[in-house]
Coordinates of C-alpha atoms in Angstrom, one line a residue:
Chain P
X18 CA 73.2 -17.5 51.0
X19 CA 76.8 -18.3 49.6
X20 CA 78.1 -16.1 46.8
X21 CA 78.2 -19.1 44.8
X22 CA 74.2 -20.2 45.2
X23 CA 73.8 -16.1 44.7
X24 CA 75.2 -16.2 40.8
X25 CA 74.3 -19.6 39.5
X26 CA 70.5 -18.6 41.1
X27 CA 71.4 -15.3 38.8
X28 CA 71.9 -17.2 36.2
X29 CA 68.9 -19.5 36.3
X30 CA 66.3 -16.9 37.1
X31 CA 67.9 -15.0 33.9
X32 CA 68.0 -18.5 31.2
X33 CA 64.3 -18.8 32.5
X34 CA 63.4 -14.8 31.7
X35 CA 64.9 -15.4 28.2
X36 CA 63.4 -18.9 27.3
X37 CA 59.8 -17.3 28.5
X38 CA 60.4 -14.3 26.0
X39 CA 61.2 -16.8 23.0
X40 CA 58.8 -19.1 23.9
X41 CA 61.6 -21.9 24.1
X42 CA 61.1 -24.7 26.5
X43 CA 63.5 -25.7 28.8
X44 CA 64.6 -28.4 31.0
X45 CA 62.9 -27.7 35.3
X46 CA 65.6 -29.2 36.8
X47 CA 68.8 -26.9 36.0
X48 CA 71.6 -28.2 37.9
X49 CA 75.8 -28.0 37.6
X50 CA 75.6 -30.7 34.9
X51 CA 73.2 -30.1 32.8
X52 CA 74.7 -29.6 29.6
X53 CA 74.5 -26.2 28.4
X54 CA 73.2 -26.7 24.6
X55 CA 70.9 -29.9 25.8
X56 CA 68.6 -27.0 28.1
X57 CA 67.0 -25.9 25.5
X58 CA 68.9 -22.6 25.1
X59 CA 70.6 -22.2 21.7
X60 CA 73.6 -20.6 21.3
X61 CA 71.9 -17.6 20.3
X62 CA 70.1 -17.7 23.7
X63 CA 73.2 -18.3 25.3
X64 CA 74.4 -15.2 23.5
X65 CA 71.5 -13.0 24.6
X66 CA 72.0 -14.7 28.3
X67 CA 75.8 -13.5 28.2
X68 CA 74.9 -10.2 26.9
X69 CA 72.1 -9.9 29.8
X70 CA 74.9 -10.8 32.6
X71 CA 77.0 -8.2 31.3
X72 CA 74.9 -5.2 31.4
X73 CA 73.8 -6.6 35.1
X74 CA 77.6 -7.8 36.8
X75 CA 79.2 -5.0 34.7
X76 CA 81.6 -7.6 33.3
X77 CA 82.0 -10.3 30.5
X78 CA 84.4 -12.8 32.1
X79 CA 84.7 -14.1 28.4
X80 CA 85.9 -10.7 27.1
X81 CA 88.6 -10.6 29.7
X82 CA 90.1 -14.3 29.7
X83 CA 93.6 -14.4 27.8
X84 CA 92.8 -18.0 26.5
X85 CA 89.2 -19.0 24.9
X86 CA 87.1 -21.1 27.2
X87 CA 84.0 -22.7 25.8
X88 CA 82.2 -24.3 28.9
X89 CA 80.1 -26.9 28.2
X90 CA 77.9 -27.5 31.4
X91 CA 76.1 -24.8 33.8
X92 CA 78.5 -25.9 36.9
X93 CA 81.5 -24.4 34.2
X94 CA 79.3 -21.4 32.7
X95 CA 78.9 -20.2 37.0
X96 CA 82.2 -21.0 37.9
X97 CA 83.4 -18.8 34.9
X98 CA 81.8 -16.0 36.1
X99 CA 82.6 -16.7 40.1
X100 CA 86.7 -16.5 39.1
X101 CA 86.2 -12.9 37.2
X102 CA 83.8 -11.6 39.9
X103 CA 86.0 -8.7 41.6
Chain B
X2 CA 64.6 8.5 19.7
X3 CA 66.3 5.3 18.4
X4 CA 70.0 5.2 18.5
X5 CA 72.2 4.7 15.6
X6 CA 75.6 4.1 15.4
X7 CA 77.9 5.3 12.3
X8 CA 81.4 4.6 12.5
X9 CA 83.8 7.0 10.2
X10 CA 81.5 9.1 10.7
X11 CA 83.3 12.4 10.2
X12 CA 83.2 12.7 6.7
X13 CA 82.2 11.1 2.8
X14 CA 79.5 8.5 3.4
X15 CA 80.1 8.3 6.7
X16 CA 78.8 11.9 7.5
X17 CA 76.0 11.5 4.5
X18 CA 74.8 8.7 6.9
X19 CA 74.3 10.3 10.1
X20 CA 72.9 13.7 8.4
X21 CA 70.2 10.9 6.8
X22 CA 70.3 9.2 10.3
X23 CA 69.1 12.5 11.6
X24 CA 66.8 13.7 9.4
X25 CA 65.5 10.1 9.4
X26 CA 64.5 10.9 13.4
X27 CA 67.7 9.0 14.9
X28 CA 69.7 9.9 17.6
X29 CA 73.2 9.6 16.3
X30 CA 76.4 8.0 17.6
X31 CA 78.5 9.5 15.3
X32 CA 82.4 8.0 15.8
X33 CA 85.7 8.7 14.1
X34 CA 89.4 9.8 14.4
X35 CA 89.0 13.4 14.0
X36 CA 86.6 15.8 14.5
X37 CA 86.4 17.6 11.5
X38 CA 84.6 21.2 10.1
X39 CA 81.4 19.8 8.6
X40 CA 80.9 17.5 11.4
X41 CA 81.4 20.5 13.8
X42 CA 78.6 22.1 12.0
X43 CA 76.4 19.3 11.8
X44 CA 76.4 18.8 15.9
X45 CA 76.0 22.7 16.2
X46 CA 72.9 22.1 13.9
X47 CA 71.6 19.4 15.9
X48 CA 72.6 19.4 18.8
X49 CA 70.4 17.2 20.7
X50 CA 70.6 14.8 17.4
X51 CA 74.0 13.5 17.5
X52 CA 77.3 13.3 19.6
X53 CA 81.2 12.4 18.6
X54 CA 82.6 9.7 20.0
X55 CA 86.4 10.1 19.3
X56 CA 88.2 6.9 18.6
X57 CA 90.7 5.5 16.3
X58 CA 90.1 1.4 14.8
X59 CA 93.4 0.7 14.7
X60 CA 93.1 -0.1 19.1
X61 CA 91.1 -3.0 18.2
X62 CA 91.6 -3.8 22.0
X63 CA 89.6 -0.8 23.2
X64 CA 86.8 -2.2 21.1
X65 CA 84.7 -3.9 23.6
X66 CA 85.3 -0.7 25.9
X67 CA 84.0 1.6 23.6
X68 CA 80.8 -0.5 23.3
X69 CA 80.0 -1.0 26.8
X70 CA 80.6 3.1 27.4
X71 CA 78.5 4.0 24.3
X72 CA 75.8 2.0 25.4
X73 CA 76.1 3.0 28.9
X74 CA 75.9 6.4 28.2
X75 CA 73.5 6.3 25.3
X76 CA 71.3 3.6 25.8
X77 CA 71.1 0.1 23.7
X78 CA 71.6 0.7 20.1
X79 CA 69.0 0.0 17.6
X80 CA 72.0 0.4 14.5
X81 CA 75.3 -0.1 13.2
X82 CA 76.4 1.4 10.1
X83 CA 80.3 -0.2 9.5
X84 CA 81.5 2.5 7.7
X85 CA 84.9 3.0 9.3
X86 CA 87.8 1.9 6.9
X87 CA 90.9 2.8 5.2
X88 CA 91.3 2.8 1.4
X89 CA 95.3 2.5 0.7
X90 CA 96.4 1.0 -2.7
X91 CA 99.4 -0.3 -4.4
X92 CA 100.2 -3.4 -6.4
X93 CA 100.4 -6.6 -4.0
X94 CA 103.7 -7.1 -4.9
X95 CA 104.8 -4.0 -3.6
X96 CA 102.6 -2.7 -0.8
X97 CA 104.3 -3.0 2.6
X98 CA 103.6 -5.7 4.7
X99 CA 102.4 -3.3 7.8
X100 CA 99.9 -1.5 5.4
X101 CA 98.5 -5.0 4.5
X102 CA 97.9 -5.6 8.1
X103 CA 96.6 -2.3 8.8
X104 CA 94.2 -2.8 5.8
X105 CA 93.0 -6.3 7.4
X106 CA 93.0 -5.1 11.5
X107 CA 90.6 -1.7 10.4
X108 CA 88.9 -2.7 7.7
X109 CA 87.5 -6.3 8.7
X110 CA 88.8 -7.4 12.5
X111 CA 87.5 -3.6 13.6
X112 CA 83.8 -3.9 12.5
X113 CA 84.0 -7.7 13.4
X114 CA 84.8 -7.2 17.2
X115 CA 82.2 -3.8 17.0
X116 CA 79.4 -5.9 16.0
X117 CA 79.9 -8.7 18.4
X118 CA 79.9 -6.1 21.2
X119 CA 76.9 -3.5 20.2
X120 CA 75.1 -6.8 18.9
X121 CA 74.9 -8.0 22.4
X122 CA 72.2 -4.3 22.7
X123 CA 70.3 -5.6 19.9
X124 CA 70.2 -9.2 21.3
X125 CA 68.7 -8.0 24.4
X126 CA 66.1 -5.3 22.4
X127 CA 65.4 -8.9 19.9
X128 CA 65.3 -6.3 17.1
X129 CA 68.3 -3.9 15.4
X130 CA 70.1 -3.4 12.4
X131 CA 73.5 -3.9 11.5
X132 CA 74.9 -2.5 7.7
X133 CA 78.6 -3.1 6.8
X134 CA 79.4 -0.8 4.0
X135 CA 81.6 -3.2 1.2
X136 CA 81.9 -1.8 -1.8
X137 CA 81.5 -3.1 -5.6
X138 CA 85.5 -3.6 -5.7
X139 CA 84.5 -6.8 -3.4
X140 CA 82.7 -8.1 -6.5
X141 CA 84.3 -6.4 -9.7
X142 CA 88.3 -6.1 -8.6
X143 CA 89.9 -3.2 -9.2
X144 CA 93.5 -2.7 -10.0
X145 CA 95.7 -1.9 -6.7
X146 CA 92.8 -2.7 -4.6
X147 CA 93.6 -6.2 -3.9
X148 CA 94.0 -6.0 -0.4
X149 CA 91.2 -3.2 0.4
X150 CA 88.8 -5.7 -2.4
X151 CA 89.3 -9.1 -0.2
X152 CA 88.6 -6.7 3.4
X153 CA 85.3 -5.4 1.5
X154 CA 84.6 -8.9 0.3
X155 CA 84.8 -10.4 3.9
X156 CA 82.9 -8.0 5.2
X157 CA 79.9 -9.1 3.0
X158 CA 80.6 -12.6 3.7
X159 CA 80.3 -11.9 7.7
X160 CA 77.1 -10.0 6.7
X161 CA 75.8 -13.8 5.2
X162 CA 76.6 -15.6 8.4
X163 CA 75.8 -13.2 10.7
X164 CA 72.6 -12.6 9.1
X165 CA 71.4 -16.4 9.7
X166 CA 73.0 -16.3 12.9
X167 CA 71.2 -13.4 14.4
X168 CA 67.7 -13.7 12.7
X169 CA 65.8 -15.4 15.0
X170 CA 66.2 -12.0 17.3
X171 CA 64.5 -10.1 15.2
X172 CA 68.2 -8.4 13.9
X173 CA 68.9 -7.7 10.1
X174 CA 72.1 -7.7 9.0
X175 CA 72.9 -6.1 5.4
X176 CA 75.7 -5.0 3.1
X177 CA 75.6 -1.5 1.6
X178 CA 78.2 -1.7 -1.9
X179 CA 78.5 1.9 -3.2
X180 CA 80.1 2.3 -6.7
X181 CA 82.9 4.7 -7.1
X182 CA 81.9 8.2 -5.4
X183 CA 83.5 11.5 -5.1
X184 CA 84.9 11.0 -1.6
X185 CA 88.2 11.6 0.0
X186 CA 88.7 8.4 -0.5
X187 CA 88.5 8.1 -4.2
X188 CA 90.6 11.1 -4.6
X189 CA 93.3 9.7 -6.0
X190 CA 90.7 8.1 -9.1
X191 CA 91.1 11.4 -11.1
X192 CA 90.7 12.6 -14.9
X193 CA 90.5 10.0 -17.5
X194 CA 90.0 7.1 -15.3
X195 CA 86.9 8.8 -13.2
X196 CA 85.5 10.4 -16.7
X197 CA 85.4 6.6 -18.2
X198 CA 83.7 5.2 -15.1
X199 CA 81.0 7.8 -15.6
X200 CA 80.6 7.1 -19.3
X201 CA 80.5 3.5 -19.0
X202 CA 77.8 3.5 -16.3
X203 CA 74.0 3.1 -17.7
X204 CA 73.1 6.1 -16.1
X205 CA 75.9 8.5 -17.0
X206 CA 77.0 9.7 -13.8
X207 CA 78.3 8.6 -10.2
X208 CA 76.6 7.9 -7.6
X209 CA 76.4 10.5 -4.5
X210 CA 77.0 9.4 -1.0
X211 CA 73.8 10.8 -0.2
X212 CA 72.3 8.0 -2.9
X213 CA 74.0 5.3 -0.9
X214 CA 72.9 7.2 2.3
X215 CA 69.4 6.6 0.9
X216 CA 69.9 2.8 0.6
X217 CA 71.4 3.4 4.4
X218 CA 68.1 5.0 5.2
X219 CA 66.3 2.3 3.9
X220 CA 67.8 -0.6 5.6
X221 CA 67.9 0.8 9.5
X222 CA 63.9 1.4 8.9
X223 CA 61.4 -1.1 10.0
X224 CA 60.5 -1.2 6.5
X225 CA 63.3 -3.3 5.5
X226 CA 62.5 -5.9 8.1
X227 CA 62.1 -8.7 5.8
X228 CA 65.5 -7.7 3.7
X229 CA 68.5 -9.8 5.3
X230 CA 72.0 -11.2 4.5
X231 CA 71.6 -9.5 1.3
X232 CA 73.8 -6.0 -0.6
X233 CA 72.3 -3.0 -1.6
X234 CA 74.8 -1.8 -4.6
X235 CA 74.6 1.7 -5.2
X236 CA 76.4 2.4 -8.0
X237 CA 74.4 3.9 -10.8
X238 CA 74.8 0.7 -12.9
X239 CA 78.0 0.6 -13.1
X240 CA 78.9 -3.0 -12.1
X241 CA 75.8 -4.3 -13.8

């Protein structure tokens, strides 16, 4: 499996975990354009989902980008963390 | 044993936090610039209570580090006392551009980029509690406190926001306001000025750190879970 299918499947499995714990519903078919904030995360469970990938990459690709990126589908939020994977 | 975290730590309020913190059954994350005597004694006391984490707010860039290695090494916090900050005064007019910025950069963007960081710990627990110790200056002015009196008053307008922002997680977030104290800080109130605060406040006297410690206690319990975006003012009347 490509590194690439390896992080955004990261990602997925971990949006799912958190909407389970709230209790939020979200949309089955994640893909590279869904739109972040129409998933049914809110930004504070895209806040918790940030702070999860940190403690499990070791890195917040957010914390270490000279200019502020705010991406607004999935395809954006992965490819954010592929470019700061080391 | 839940961890707390209390910045400024080493002395004043700071240190009558994490002795409360301790006594209270926390583990305690105490950090500040310097180690100092009564802190030294505190850790010898209980040592398996509380550690120093060295580090100055002025390096607002090693913020995020110093998260991510006190979590990593202590586990997630459960609290955040803001209690870190630096007191100069002068007239407005007067007071030097770089001690304005200093004022700003310790006082609020310090405890701002702190939060965000050890909140992400909290987020993942879906519980915590954050307090940013303001002050009643932030409400009543003070001569030669401008810049210190708009810090203190940001910080209890982050604790507003942040307090919607964050509820849903199960996270309170709370200001603390002491009145005037005897600290280091306050040092340079002295004779007549400190004597007319004390006679002009209902109940006669200052308040102690350990009083506001007490309100600190109060607010990192699970007691207090249904107590956010609000302040605490512990003052002994004064400001009332």
């Amino acid at each position: 499996m490509s590194e690439k299918l390896i992080m955004k499947e990261k990602i997925i499995n971990i949006i799912i975990e958190i909407a389970s714990e709230s209790g939020w519903d979200i949309l089955t078919n994640l893909n590279d354009d869904t739109v972040l904030l129409e998933s049914g995360l809110d930004s504070l469970g895209f806040a918790t989902l940030v702070a999860r990938l940190e403690e499990e990459l070791l890195y917040d690709p957010f914390s270490m980008m000279d200019e502020p990126v705010y991406p607004r589908t999935l395809g954006e939020f992965v490819k954010i963390y592929e470019q700061y994977a080391s | 044993m839940k961890i707390v975290l209390v910045t400024g730590a080493t002395r004043g309020l700071g240190l009558a936090v994490a002795r409360q913190c301790i006594s209270d059954g926390y583990k305690v994350v105490a950090v500040g610039r310097t180690m100092t005597e009564e802190l030294t004694f505190l850790m010898q006391q209980y040592p398996d209570h509380i550690v120093f984490e060295r580090y100055d707010f002025s390096d607002t860039a090693g913020i995020h580090s110093l998260a991510v290695q006190i979590t990593k090494k202590y586990g997630r916090p459960w609290g955040l006392v803001n209690n870190a900050a630096i007191g100069r005064d002068g007239v407005l007019a007067t007071l030097h551009e770089r001690d304005i910025a200093e004022l700003i950069k310790i006082n609020i963007e310090a405890p701002v980029l702190l939060t965000k960081y050890i909140l992400r710990s909290m987020l993942m627990n879906r519980g915590g509690r954050i307090i940013n110790v303001s002050s009643i200056i932030a409400s009543t002015g003070f001569n030669g406190l401008s810049v210190y009196g708009a810090t203190k008053a940001a910080l209890a307008g982050f604790t507003k926001s942040l307090a919607r922002e964050v509820g849903k997680a199960g996270i309170t977030v709370n200001t603390l306001a002491p009145g005037y104290m005897e600290t280091e800080m306050t040092s340079a109130l002295q004779g007549d000025k400190l004597e007319s605060i004390k006679r002009r406040s209902p109940l006669g006297h200052l308040a102690t750190v350990e009083d506001a410690a007490y309100a600190v206690s109060y607010l990192l319990s699970e007691k207090s879970f249904s107590v956010t975006g609000t302040t605490i003012t512990v003052d002994a009347g004064s400001s009332c």
